[in-house]
Amino acid sequence: MRLTSGSALALAALLVLAPPASVQAQADRRLDDLKDEVLEMVGADEKMVQEIVDMLFSFGELGFQEFETQSYLTGILADAGFEIELGIAGMPSAWTARWSNGTGEPVIALGSDVDGIPQSSQKPGIGYREAILPMAPGHGEGHNSGQAVNIVAALNVKELMEREDIDGTLLIWPGVAEEQLGSKAFFVRDGVFDGVDVNLFTHVSSNFGTSWGQSGGNTLVSAQFRFQGETAHSAGSPWRGRSALDAVMLMAQAWEFKREHLRPAERSHYIIVDGGDQPNVVPQTGTIWFFFRETTYDLTMESYDAAKLMAEGAALMTGTQIDTIMTIGSAWSGHFSKPVAEVTYGNIERVGLPEWSESDVALANGLQRELGQEERGLNTEVGELRGPVDLSRSLGGGSDDIGDVSWNMPTVTLRYPANMPGGPGHNWANGIAMATPIAHKGSLAGAKVQALTLLDLFLDGETVDAAWSYFTDEQTAETVYTPFISATDQPAIWLNEDIMARWRAQMRPLYYDPDRYDTYLEQLGIEYPTVRPRPISEDD
Ligand SMILES: [Zn+2]
């Protein structure tokens, strides 16, 4: 970052000389100048971006257990003068960082997910499966990069706001346990975003992009069904036992029969969390965990209600009881702000994609070959600004609980190009780029866009108002947000505790040490890129 007072003086001079009619033109010119300046400032922070990206990658923390991430990021933000609140909305690993200037209006929030993926530990920069610690968690989606985007943007914009006396508040927040769809509806319910004018969310991708209107994401509810039976000796007196595992399996089987009759957009999946302890003891407890995804709230609730009836049936058939049905995660399908998306997209076009090196492209090609995908390297053209999706034609897909935020205040998701195309998602392959120059450059480019959009929102005098007009008059004119979670549901903060307890001691010595190593690649001794040699074949 650097300090200049040039643009402030230039503006003061213009204000004295110019007639009032051109005040708007001066404001526009001031905004343009500050945007030029912030691009240079963010560009000079590539080291900071790289350190944050590499550090979070090395923590590899799973949902609700993002404690190293929390202490590292809030440390940076506290040093920069932000007011930190830890443990918000009843989640020990969650936090906010707030900084205000002048009147404190408008309030712009900046969010991005921070959690990893189980069993996805992977050496960065190597184009095939090679774990840092086999079976350990890792960043097999790329959630290690979004906070660098937001924080570096915010710190530079803060500097300009102080120098130029720009009113406003910056509120930085983490998407905790996004993989469990576990936090954002609680943040909304518990008032974390009260008073926020616009929420700028950002998510890793292999390209720049943003969209407005109804998104194609599925609505989701995640619930655990726990059955209670009675133990008995499985050989000596099995007739005296009542198996909770039987109930779990019958419920799963019932859902498999229902699957034939689901709409194409439906996605549903489950795991058995508790199926007993050992075969010779009839399982007294059993738990099955479902995700139900459909396009709308009503359709998703239909699935959930059907599953509750199946649980009752399974309990009746097995002589067990339903102990608890716990809603532990949820997501509305997102609807994004047209005015803010248009401003964001203008900034995407201005920043453009990073210049990829030969090594970057070689890594992408090498991985794509490894995965049996068409070799297509890295994206070189930004995508289109996407508009509303017709949900009646949806073929379904993933979900993000940013949807709940988007139905409560104007929100956009900026996708930034820090990953490679071709991975299956939630996989070691999606972690390979995430502590390499691809992630560093893509996140830096994302930070530039985010900084430009912040300046637009603080200074253009129209986008925040337009965003609320769109939100009130169009987006929510006919749709009422009904949360899946009740007033008393609690976040599932116990999730992943056992997995992280098993791995932390082994992962800790492998945390990135920026005092000793320039990059995490260097610390791990990885030559960038390392890919399997291309077979000598007809394509050369
Ligand atoms: Zn994600």
Coordinates of C-alpha atoms and ligand atoms in Angstrom, one line a residue:
M1 CA 0.0 0.0 0.0
R2 CA 1.1 3.6 -0.5
L3 CA -0.1 7.0 0.5
T4 CA -0.6 9.9 -1.7
S5 CA -2.6 13.0 -1.2
G6 CA -2.6 14.0 -4.8
S7 CA -6.1 13.2 -5.7
A8 CA -7.5 14.9 -2.6
L9 CA -5.7 18.1 -3.5
A10 CA -6.8 17.9 -7.1
L11 CA -10.4 17.5 -6.0
A12 CA -10.2 20.4 -3.7
A13 CA -8.9 22.6 -6.5
L14 CA -11.6 21.4 -8.8
L15 CA -14.3 22.2 -6.2
V16 CA -13.1 25.8 -5.9
L17 CA -12.9 26.5 -9.6
A18 CA -15.8 24.5 -11.0
P19 CA -19.5 25.6 -11.3
P20 CA -22.0 23.6 -9.1
A21 CA -23.5 21.9 -12.2
S22 CA -20.4 19.9 -12.7
V23 CA -20.2 18.6 -9.1
Q24 CA -21.3 15.2 -10.2
A25 CA -18.7 15.2 -12.9
Q26 CA -16.0 16.0 -10.3
A27 CA -17.3 13.3 -8.1
D28 CA -17.1 10.8 -11.0
R29 CA -13.6 12.0 -11.7
R30 CA -12.6 11.6 -8.1
L31 CA -14.0 8.1 -8.1
D32 CA -12.1 7.2 -11.3
D33 CA -8.9 8.6 -9.8
L34 CA -9.3 6.6 -6.6
K35 CA -10.1 3.5 -8.6
D36 CA -6.9 3.9 -10.6
E37 CA -5.0 4.4 -7.4
V38 CA -6.5 1.4 -5.5
L39 CA -5.6 -0.9 -8.4
E40 CA -2.0 0.0 -7.9
M41 CA -2.2 -0.3 -4.2
V42 CA -3.7 -3.8 -4.3
G43 CA -1.3 -4.8 -7.0
A44 CA 1.6 -3.9 -4.7
D45 CA 0.1 -6.3 -2.1
E46 CA 0.8 -9.6 -3.9
K47 CA 3.0 -10.8 -1.1
M48 CA 0.2 -10.4 1.4
V49 CA -2.2 -12.2 -0.8
Q50 CA 0.2 -15.1 -1.3
E51 CA 0.8 -15.4 2.5
I52 CA -2.8 -15.5 3.4
V53 CA -3.7 -18.0 0.7
D54 CA -0.8 -20.3 1.6
M55 CA -1.4 -20.0 5.3
L56 CA -5.0 -21.0 5.2
F57 CA -4.2 -23.8 2.8
S58 CA -1.7 -25.2 5.3
F59 CA -4.3 -25.1 8.1
G60 CA -6.7 -27.3 6.1
E61 CA -9.4 -26.9 8.7
L62 CA -12.9 -28.4 8.4
G63 CA -16.2 -26.7 9.1
F64 CA -16.9 -25.3 12.6
Q65 CA -13.2 -26.1 13.5
E66 CA -11.6 -23.1 11.7
F67 CA -9.7 -21.9 14.8
E68 CA -6.2 -21.4 13.4
T69 CA -7.8 -19.6 10.5
Q70 CA -9.8 -17.4 12.9
S71 CA -6.8 -16.4 15.0
Y72 CA -4.6 -15.8 12.0
L73 CA -7.1 -13.6 10.1
T74 CA -8.4 -11.7 13.0
G75 CA -4.8 -11.0 14.1
I76 CA -4.2 -9.3 10.7
L77 CA -7.4 -7.4 10.9
A78 CA -7.0 -6.3 14.6
D79 CA -3.5 -5.0 13.7
A80 CA -5.1 -3.0 10.9
G81 CA -7.5 -1.3 13.3
F82 CA -10.6 -3.5 12.9
E83 CA -12.8 -4.2 15.9
I84 CA -13.0 -8.0 16.3
E85 CA -15.8 -10.0 17.6
L86 CA -15.2 -13.7 18.2
G87 CA -17.7 -16.6 18.6
I88 CA -20.6 -14.8 16.9
A89 CA -24.0 -16.5 16.5
G90 CA -23.0 -19.2 19.0
M91 CA -20.2 -20.5 16.8
P92 CA -16.8 -20.5 18.5
S93 CA -14.8 -20.5 15.2
A94 CA -16.8 -17.6 13.7
W95 CA -16.0 -13.9 13.9
T96 CA -16.5 -10.5 12.5
A97 CA -14.1 -7.6 11.9
R98 CA -15.6 -4.1 11.7
W99 CA -14.2 -0.7 10.9
S100 CA -16.1 2.5 10.5
N101 CA -15.3 6.0 9.3
G102 CA -17.2 9.2 9.6
T103 CA -21.0 8.6 9.7
G104 CA -20.3 4.9 9.2
E105 CA -22.8 4.7 6.4
P106 CA -23.2 2.8 4.1
V107 CA -22.2 -0.6 5.7
I108 CA -20.6 -2.9 3.2
A109 CA -20.0 -6.5 4.3
L110 CA -17.4 -8.8 2.7
G111 CA -17.7 -12.5 3.2
S112 CA -16.0 -15.7 2.0
D113 CA -15.9 -19.3 3.1
V114 CA -13.0 -20.7 5.0
D115 CA -13.6 -24.4 5.6
G116 CA -11.9 -27.4 4.0
I117 CA -12.9 -30.9 2.7
P118 CA -12.3 -34.2 4.5
Q119 CA -9.5 -36.5 3.1
S120 CA -8.5 -34.0 0.5
S121 CA -4.9 -33.3 1.8
Q122 CA -2.8 -32.7 -1.4
K123 CA 0.6 -31.3 -2.3
P124 CA 0.1 -28.1 -4.2
G125 CA 1.6 -27.7 -7.6
I126 CA 1.7 -31.5 -8.3
G127 CA -0.6 -32.6 -11.1
Y128 CA -1.6 -36.0 -9.6
R129 CA -2.7 -37.5 -6.3
E130 CA 0.0 -37.0 -3.7
A131 CA -1.2 -36.2 -0.2
I132 CA 0.7 -34.1 2.3
L133 CA -0.8 -36.4 4.9
P134 CA -2.8 -39.2 3.4
M135 CA -6.5 -39.1 4.5
A136 CA -6.0 -35.8 6.3
P137 CA -8.4 -32.9 5.6
G138 CA -7.3 -30.2 3.1
H139 CA -8.5 -27.4 0.9
G140 CA -10.1 -29.6 -1.8
E141 CA -12.3 -26.8 -2.9
G142 CA -10.2 -23.7 -2.5
H143 CA -11.9 -21.9 0.4
N144 CA -8.4 -20.9 1.5
S145 CA -8.3 -18.0 -0.9
G146 CA -11.4 -15.9 -0.5
Q147 CA -10.4 -14.1 2.7
A148 CA -7.2 -12.9 1.0
V149 CA -9.4 -11.4 -1.7
N150 CA -11.6 -9.5 0.8
I151 CA -9.0 -8.5 3.4
V152 CA -6.5 -7.1 0.9
A153 CA -9.3 -5.2 -0.8
A154 CA -10.6 -3.9 2.5
L155 CA -7.3 -2.8 3.9
N156 CA -6.4 -0.7 0.9
V157 CA -9.9 0.8 0.6
K158 CA -9.7 1.6 4.3
E159 CA -6.5 3.5 3.7
L160 CA -8.2 5.6 1.0
M161 CA -11.3 6.2 3.2
E162 CA -9.2 7.5 6.0
R163 CA -7.1 9.8 3.8
E164 CA -10.1 11.0 1.8
D165 CA -12.7 11.2 4.6
I166 CA -15.0 8.7 3.0
D167 CA -17.9 7.7 5.2
G168 CA -18.7 4.0 5.6
T169 CA -18.3 0.8 7.4
L170 CA -16.4 -2.4 6.4
L171 CA -17.6 -5.6 7.9
I172 CA -15.5 -8.7 7.2
W173 CA -16.9 -12.2 8.0
P174 CA -16.1 -15.8 7.3
G175 CA -18.3 -18.4 5.8
V176 CA -17.8 -21.0 8.6
A177 CA -18.8 -24.6 7.8
E178 CA -20.0 -23.8 4.3
E179 CA -19.6 -27.5 3.4
Q180 CA -22.2 -28.3 6.0
L181 CA -24.3 -25.3 4.9
G182 CA -24.1 -24.7 8.6
S183 CA -23.6 -21.0 9.4
K184 CA -25.1 -18.3 7.2
A185 CA -28.8 -18.8 8.1
F186 CA -27.8 -18.6 11.7
F187 CA -25.8 -15.4 11.1
V188 CA -28.9 -13.9 9.5
R189 CA -31.2 -15.1 12.3
D190 CA -28.9 -13.8 15.0
G191 CA -28.5 -10.4 13.5
V192 CA -24.9 -10.5 12.4
F193 CA -25.8 -8.6 9.3
D194 CA -28.2 -6.1 10.9
G195 CA -27.6 -2.7 9.3
V196 CA -25.7 -4.1 6.4
D197 CA -26.5 -2.2 3.1
V198 CA -24.8 -4.6 0.7
N199 CA -23.1 -7.9 1.1
L200 CA -20.2 -8.7 -1.2
F201 CA -19.6 -12.4 -1.2
T202 CA -16.8 -14.0 -3.0
H203 CA -16.1 -17.6 -4.0
V204 CA -13.2 -19.4 -5.7
S205 CA -13.7 -20.5 -9.3
S206 CA -11.6 -21.1 -12.4
N207 CA -12.8 -17.9 -14.0
F208 CA -14.1 -14.4 -13.1
G209 CA -17.8 -14.1 -13.0
T210 CA -20.9 -12.8 -11.3
S211 CA -24.6 -13.0 -11.9
W212 CA -27.9 -11.3 -10.9
G213 CA -31.4 -12.5 -10.3
Q214 CA -32.5 -16.0 -9.4
S215 CA -29.4 -18.3 -9.4
G216 CA -29.4 -21.9 -10.5
G217 CA -28.2 -23.2 -7.0
N218 CA -30.4 -25.7 -5.3
T219 CA -32.2 -25.0 -2.0
L220 CA -31.1 -27.4 0.7
V221 CA -31.9 -28.8 4.1
S222 CA -29.5 -31.0 6.0
A223 CA -30.9 -33.1 8.8
Q224 CA -29.8 -36.0 11.1
F225 CA -32.2 -38.7 12.1
R226 CA -31.3 -40.5 15.2
F227 CA -33.0 -43.8 16.2
Q228 CA -33.1 -45.4 19.6
G229 CA -33.3 -49.2 20.1
E230 CA -32.1 -51.7 22.6
T231 CA -28.9 -53.7 22.8
A232 CA -28.7 -57.5 23.2
H233 CA -26.2 -60.2 22.5
S234 CA -26.4 -60.6 18.7
A235 CA -25.9 -64.4 18.9
G236 CA -27.0 -65.3 22.4
S237 CA -30.4 -63.4 22.5
P238 CA -30.9 -61.4 19.3
W239 CA -34.7 -61.6 19.8
R240 CA -34.3 -59.3 22.8
G241 CA -32.6 -56.6 20.8
R242 CA -34.1 -53.8 18.7
S243 CA -31.7 -52.5 16.2
A244 CA -31.4 -48.8 15.5
L245 CA -29.2 -49.7 12.5
D246 CA -32.1 -51.6 11.0
A247 CA -34.2 -48.4 11.2
V248 CA -31.4 -46.4 9.6
M249 CA -31.1 -48.9 6.8
L250 CA -34.8 -49.2 6.2
M251 CA -35.1 -45.4 6.0
A252 CA -32.3 -45.3 3.5
Q253 CA -33.9 -48.0 1.5
A254 CA -37.3 -46.2 1.5
W255 CA -35.5 -43.1 0.2
E256 CA -33.9 -45.2 -2.6
F257 CA -37.4 -46.3 -3.7
K258 CA -38.6 -42.7 -3.6
R259 CA -35.6 -41.6 -5.8
E260 CA -37.3 -43.0 -8.9
H261 CA -40.1 -40.5 -8.4
L262 CA -38.1 -37.4 -7.7
R263 CA -37.9 -34.5 -10.1
P264 CA -34.7 -34.1 -12.2
A265 CA -33.6 -31.0 -10.1
E266 CA -33.7 -33.0 -6.8
R267 CA -30.4 -34.1 -5.3
S268 CA -30.4 -36.1 -2.1
H269 CA -27.6 -38.0 -0.4
Y270 CA -26.8 -39.5 2.9
I271 CA -24.2 -41.0 5.1
I272 CA -24.5 -43.2 8.2
V273 CA -23.0 -41.4 11.0
D274 CA -23.7 -44.0 13.7
G275 CA -24.3 -47.6 12.8
G276 CA -23.4 -49.2 16.1
D277 CA -20.2 -50.2 17.7
Q278 CA -19.5 -53.8 16.9
P279 CA -21.4 -56.7 15.3
N280 CA -22.1 -58.8 18.3
V281 CA -23.9 -56.0 20.1
V282 CA -27.3 -55.1 18.6
P283 CA -27.0 -51.3 17.9
Q284 CA -28.9 -49.3 20.4
T285 CA -28.3 -46.0 18.6
G286 CA -28.2 -45.3 14.9
T287 CA -28.0 -42.0 13.0
I288 CA -28.4 -41.2 9.3
W289 CA -27.5 -37.8 7.9
F290 CA -29.4 -36.6 4.8
F291 CA -29.0 -33.6 2.5
F292 CA -32.2 -32.8 0.6
R293 CA -31.9 -30.4 -2.3
E294 CA -34.7 -29.1 -4.6
T295 CA -35.2 -25.8 -6.4
T296 CA -37.5 -24.0 -3.9
Y297 CA -38.2 -23.9 -0.2
D298 CA -41.6 -25.6 -0.7
L299 CA -40.2 -28.5 -2.8
T300 CA -37.3 -29.0 -0.4
M301 CA -39.7 -29.1 2.6
E302 CA -41.7 -31.7 0.7
S303 CA -38.7 -33.9 0.6
Y304 CA -37.9 -33.3 4.3
D305 CA -41.5 -34.0 5.3
A306 CA -41.5 -37.2 3.3
A307 CA -38.3 -38.3 5.0
K308 CA -39.7 -37.7 8.4
L309 CA -42.6 -40.0 7.5
M310 CA -40.1 -42.6 6.4
A311 CA -38.3 -42.3 9.7
E312 CA -41.5 -42.9 11.5
G313 CA -42.2 -46.0 9.3
A314 CA -38.7 -47.3 9.9
A315 CA -39.1 -46.9 13.6
L316 CA -42.4 -48.8 13.5
M317 CA -41.0 -51.6 11.4
T318 CA -38.1 -52.1 13.8
G319 CA -39.7 -51.5 17.2
T320 CA -37.3 -48.6 17.7
Q321 CA -38.0 -45.0 18.4
I322 CA -37.0 -41.7 16.7
D323 CA -34.7 -40.1 19.2
T324 CA -34.2 -36.8 17.5
I325 CA -34.6 -35.2 14.1
M326 CA -32.2 -32.4 14.0
T327 CA -32.0 -29.7 11.3
I328 CA -28.3 -28.8 11.2
G329 CA -27.9 -27.0 7.9
S330 CA -29.8 -25.2 5.2
A331 CA -29.5 -23.0 2.2
W332 CA -31.9 -21.0 0.1
S333 CA -31.2 -20.7 -3.6
G334 CA -29.5 -17.4 -4.0
H335 CA -31.0 -14.3 -5.7
F336 CA -28.4 -11.7 -6.5
S337 CA -28.6 -7.9 -6.8
K338 CA -28.8 -6.6 -10.4
P339 CA -27.3 -3.1 -9.7
V340 CA -24.4 -4.5 -7.6
A341 CA -23.7 -7.3 -10.1
E342 CA -23.6 -4.9 -13.0
V343 CA -21.1 -2.7 -11.1
T344 CA -19.1 -5.7 -10.2
Y345 CA -19.0 -7.0 -13.7
G346 CA -17.8 -3.7 -15.0
N347 CA -14.9 -4.0 -12.6
I348 CA -14.2 -7.6 -13.6
E349 CA -13.9 -6.4 -17.2
R350 CA -11.6 -3.7 -16.2
V351 CA -9.3 -5.9 -14.2
G352 CA -9.4 -8.9 -16.6
L353 CA -7.8 -12.3 -16.0
P354 CA -4.3 -12.7 -14.7
E355 CA -1.4 -13.4 -17.1
W356 CA -0.9 -17.1 -16.7
S357 CA 2.7 -18.3 -17.0
E358 CA 3.8 -21.4 -19.0
S359 CA 4.2 -23.2 -15.7
D360 CA 0.6 -22.4 -14.7
V361 CA -0.8 -23.7 -18.0
A362 CA 1.4 -26.8 -17.8
L363 CA 0.0 -27.6 -14.4
A364 CA -3.5 -27.2 -15.6
N365 CA -2.9 -29.3 -18.7
G366 CA -1.1 -32.0 -16.7
L367 CA -4.0 -32.3 -14.2
Q368 CA -6.6 -32.3 -16.9
R369 CA -4.7 -35.2 -18.6
E370 CA -4.4 -37.0 -15.3
L371 CA -8.2 -36.8 -14.8
G372 CA -9.0 -37.9 -18.3
Q373 CA -10.4 -34.5 -19.2
E374 CA -9.8 -32.5 -22.3
E375 CA -6.6 -30.4 -22.0
R376 CA -7.9 -26.9 -21.9
G377 CA -5.3 -25.1 -19.6
L378 CA -6.6 -22.0 -17.8
N379 CA -9.3 -19.6 -18.7
T380 CA -8.2 -16.6 -20.8
E381 CA -11.5 -14.8 -21.3
V382 CA -13.8 -13.6 -18.6
G383 CA -17.3 -15.1 -18.7
E384 CA -20.5 -13.2 -19.4
L385 CA -22.6 -11.4 -16.8
R386 CA -25.3 -14.0 -16.2
G387 CA -28.9 -13.1 -15.6
P388 CA -31.8 -15.0 -13.9
V389 CA -32.2 -18.8 -14.2
D390 CA -35.6 -20.3 -14.9
L391 CA -35.9 -22.7 -12.0
S392 CA -38.7 -24.7 -13.6
R393 CA -36.1 -26.0 -16.1
S394 CA -33.4 -26.6 -13.6
L395 CA -31.5 -29.9 -13.6
G396 CA -30.3 -29.3 -10.1
G397 CA -26.8 -29.0 -8.6
G398 CA -25.0 -27.7 -5.5
S399 CA -26.0 -25.2 -2.9
D400 CA -24.5 -22.3 -0.9
D401 CA -26.0 -20.8 2.2
I402 CA -25.1 -17.3 0.8
G403 CA -28.7 -17.8 -0.6
D404 CA -30.1 -17.0 2.9
V405 CA -28.0 -13.8 3.1
S406 CA -29.1 -12.8 -0.4
W407 CA -32.8 -12.9 0.6
N408 CA -32.2 -10.6 3.5
M409 CA -30.1 -7.8 1.9
P410 CA -28.7 -6.9 -1.5
T411 CA -25.9 -9.5 -2.2
V412 CA -23.7 -10.6 -5.0
T413 CA -21.2 -13.4 -5.4
L414 CA -17.9 -12.5 -7.1
R415 CA -16.3 -15.6 -8.6
Y416 CA -12.5 -15.1 -9.0
P417 CA -10.1 -17.2 -11.1
A418 CA -7.9 -18.9 -8.4
N419 CA -8.4 -22.5 -9.5
M420 CA -8.0 -24.7 -12.5
P421 CA -10.9 -26.0 -14.6
G422 CA -11.5 -29.7 -14.8
G423 CA -11.7 -31.0 -11.2
P424 CA -14.7 -32.9 -9.9
G425 CA -15.1 -30.6 -6.9
H426 CA -14.7 -31.6 -3.3
N427 CA -11.6 -33.5 -4.3
W428 CA -7.8 -33.5 -3.9
A429 CA -7.6 -32.4 -7.5
N430 CA -9.4 -29.1 -6.6
G431 CA -6.7 -28.3 -4.1
I432 CA -3.7 -28.7 -6.4
A433 CA -3.7 -25.1 -7.6
M434 CA -4.7 -23.6 -4.3
A435 CA -1.2 -22.7 -3.0
T436 CA 0.5 -22.0 -6.3
P437 CA 0.9 -18.9 -8.5
I438 CA -2.5 -19.7 -10.0
A439 CA -4.3 -19.1 -6.7
H440 CA -2.0 -16.2 -5.8
K441 CA -2.6 -14.3 -9.1
G442 CA -6.3 -15.2 -9.2
S443 CA -6.9 -14.0 -5.7
L444 CA -4.9 -10.8 -6.3
A445 CA -7.1 -10.1 -9.3
G446 CA -10.2 -10.8 -7.2
A447 CA -9.0 -8.4 -4.6
K448 CA -8.7 -5.7 -7.3
V449 CA -12.3 -6.2 -8.4
Q450 CA -13.5 -6.2 -4.8
A451 CA -11.6 -3.0 -4.0
L452 CA -13.1 -1.3 -7.1
T453 CA -16.6 -2.4 -6.2
L454 CA -16.1 -1.1 -2.6
L455 CA -15.2 2.3 -3.9
D456 CA -18.2 2.3 -6.3
L457 CA -20.5 1.5 -3.4
F458 CA -19.0 4.1 -1.1
L459 CA -18.7 6.9 -3.6
D460 CA -20.9 6.6 -6.7
G461 CA -24.0 7.8 -4.8
E462 CA -26.5 5.5 -6.6
T463 CA -25.7 1.8 -6.5
V464 CA -26.6 1.2 -2.8
D465 CA -30.0 2.9 -3.3
A466 CA -30.5 1.1 -6.6
A467 CA -29.7 -2.2 -4.9
W468 CA -32.4 -1.6 -2.2
S469 CA -34.9 -0.6 -4.8
Y470 CA -34.2 -3.8 -6.7
F471 CA -34.3 -5.8 -3.5
T472 CA -37.6 -4.3 -2.3
D473 CA -39.5 -3.7 -5.5
E474 CA -38.4 -6.7 -7.6
Q475 CA -36.7 -9.5 -5.7
T476 CA -38.8 -9.7 -2.6
A477 CA -42.1 -8.3 -4.0
E478 CA -43.6 -11.7 -4.1
T479 CA -41.2 -14.0 -2.3
V480 CA -41.1 -14.2 1.4
Y481 CA -38.0 -15.6 3.0
T482 CA -38.8 -18.4 5.5
P483 CA -35.8 -19.9 7.2
F484 CA -35.5 -23.6 7.5
I485 CA -34.0 -23.2 10.9
S486 CA -36.3 -22.4 13.9
A487 CA -35.8 -19.8 16.5
T488 CA -34.3 -22.4 18.8
D489 CA -32.1 -24.6 16.4
Q490 CA -28.5 -24.5 17.3
P491 CA -25.5 -24.5 15.0
A492 CA -23.9 -28.0 14.8
I493 CA -20.6 -26.8 16.2
W494 CA -19.6 -30.3 17.2
L495 CA -19.3 -31.4 13.6
N496 CA -15.7 -32.4 12.6
E497 CA -14.4 -32.0 16.1
D498 CA -13.3 -35.6 16.2
I499 CA -11.7 -35.5 12.8
M500 CA -9.6 -32.4 13.6
A501 CA -8.7 -33.8 17.0
R502 CA -7.2 -36.8 15.2
W503 CA -5.2 -34.7 12.7
R504 CA -4.2 -31.4 14.2
A505 CA -1.0 -32.6 15.9
Q506 CA 0.3 -34.0 12.7
M507 CA -0.8 -31.0 10.6
R508 CA 0.7 -28.4 12.9
P509 CA 4.4 -28.9 12.1
L510 CA 3.4 -28.5 8.4
Y511 CA 1.8 -25.1 8.8
Y512 CA 3.2 -22.5 6.4
D513 CA 6.1 -20.6 8.0
P514 CA 6.5 -17.3 6.1
D515 CA 9.5 -16.3 8.2
R516 CA 11.5 -19.1 6.8
Y517 CA 10.1 -19.7 3.4
D518 CA 9.0 -17.4 0.6
T519 CA 6.1 -19.7 -0.4
Y520 CA 4.4 -22.9 0.8
L521 CA 5.6 -24.6 -2.4
E522 CA 9.2 -23.7 -1.3
Q523 CA 8.5 -25.0 2.2
L524 CA 7.3 -28.3 0.9
G525 CA 10.2 -28.5 -1.5
I526 CA 7.9 -28.8 -4.6
E527 CA 9.2 -28.0 -8.0
Y528 CA 6.5 -26.0 -9.8
P529 CA 4.9 -27.5 -11.8
T530 CA 5.4 -31.2 -11.3
V531 CA 3.3 -33.2 -13.8
R532 CA 3.5 -36.6 -15.3
P533 CA 5.3 -36.6 -18.6
R534 CA 3.0 -36.5 -21.5
P535 CA 3.0 -39.8 -23.3
I536 CA 4.6 -39.7 -26.7
S537 CA 1.5 -40.0 -28.9
E538 CA -0.2 -38.8 -31.9
D539 CA -1.1 -35.4 -30.5
D540 CA 2.5 -34.1 -30.6
Ligands
ZN1 ZN -17.5 -23.4 -1.7

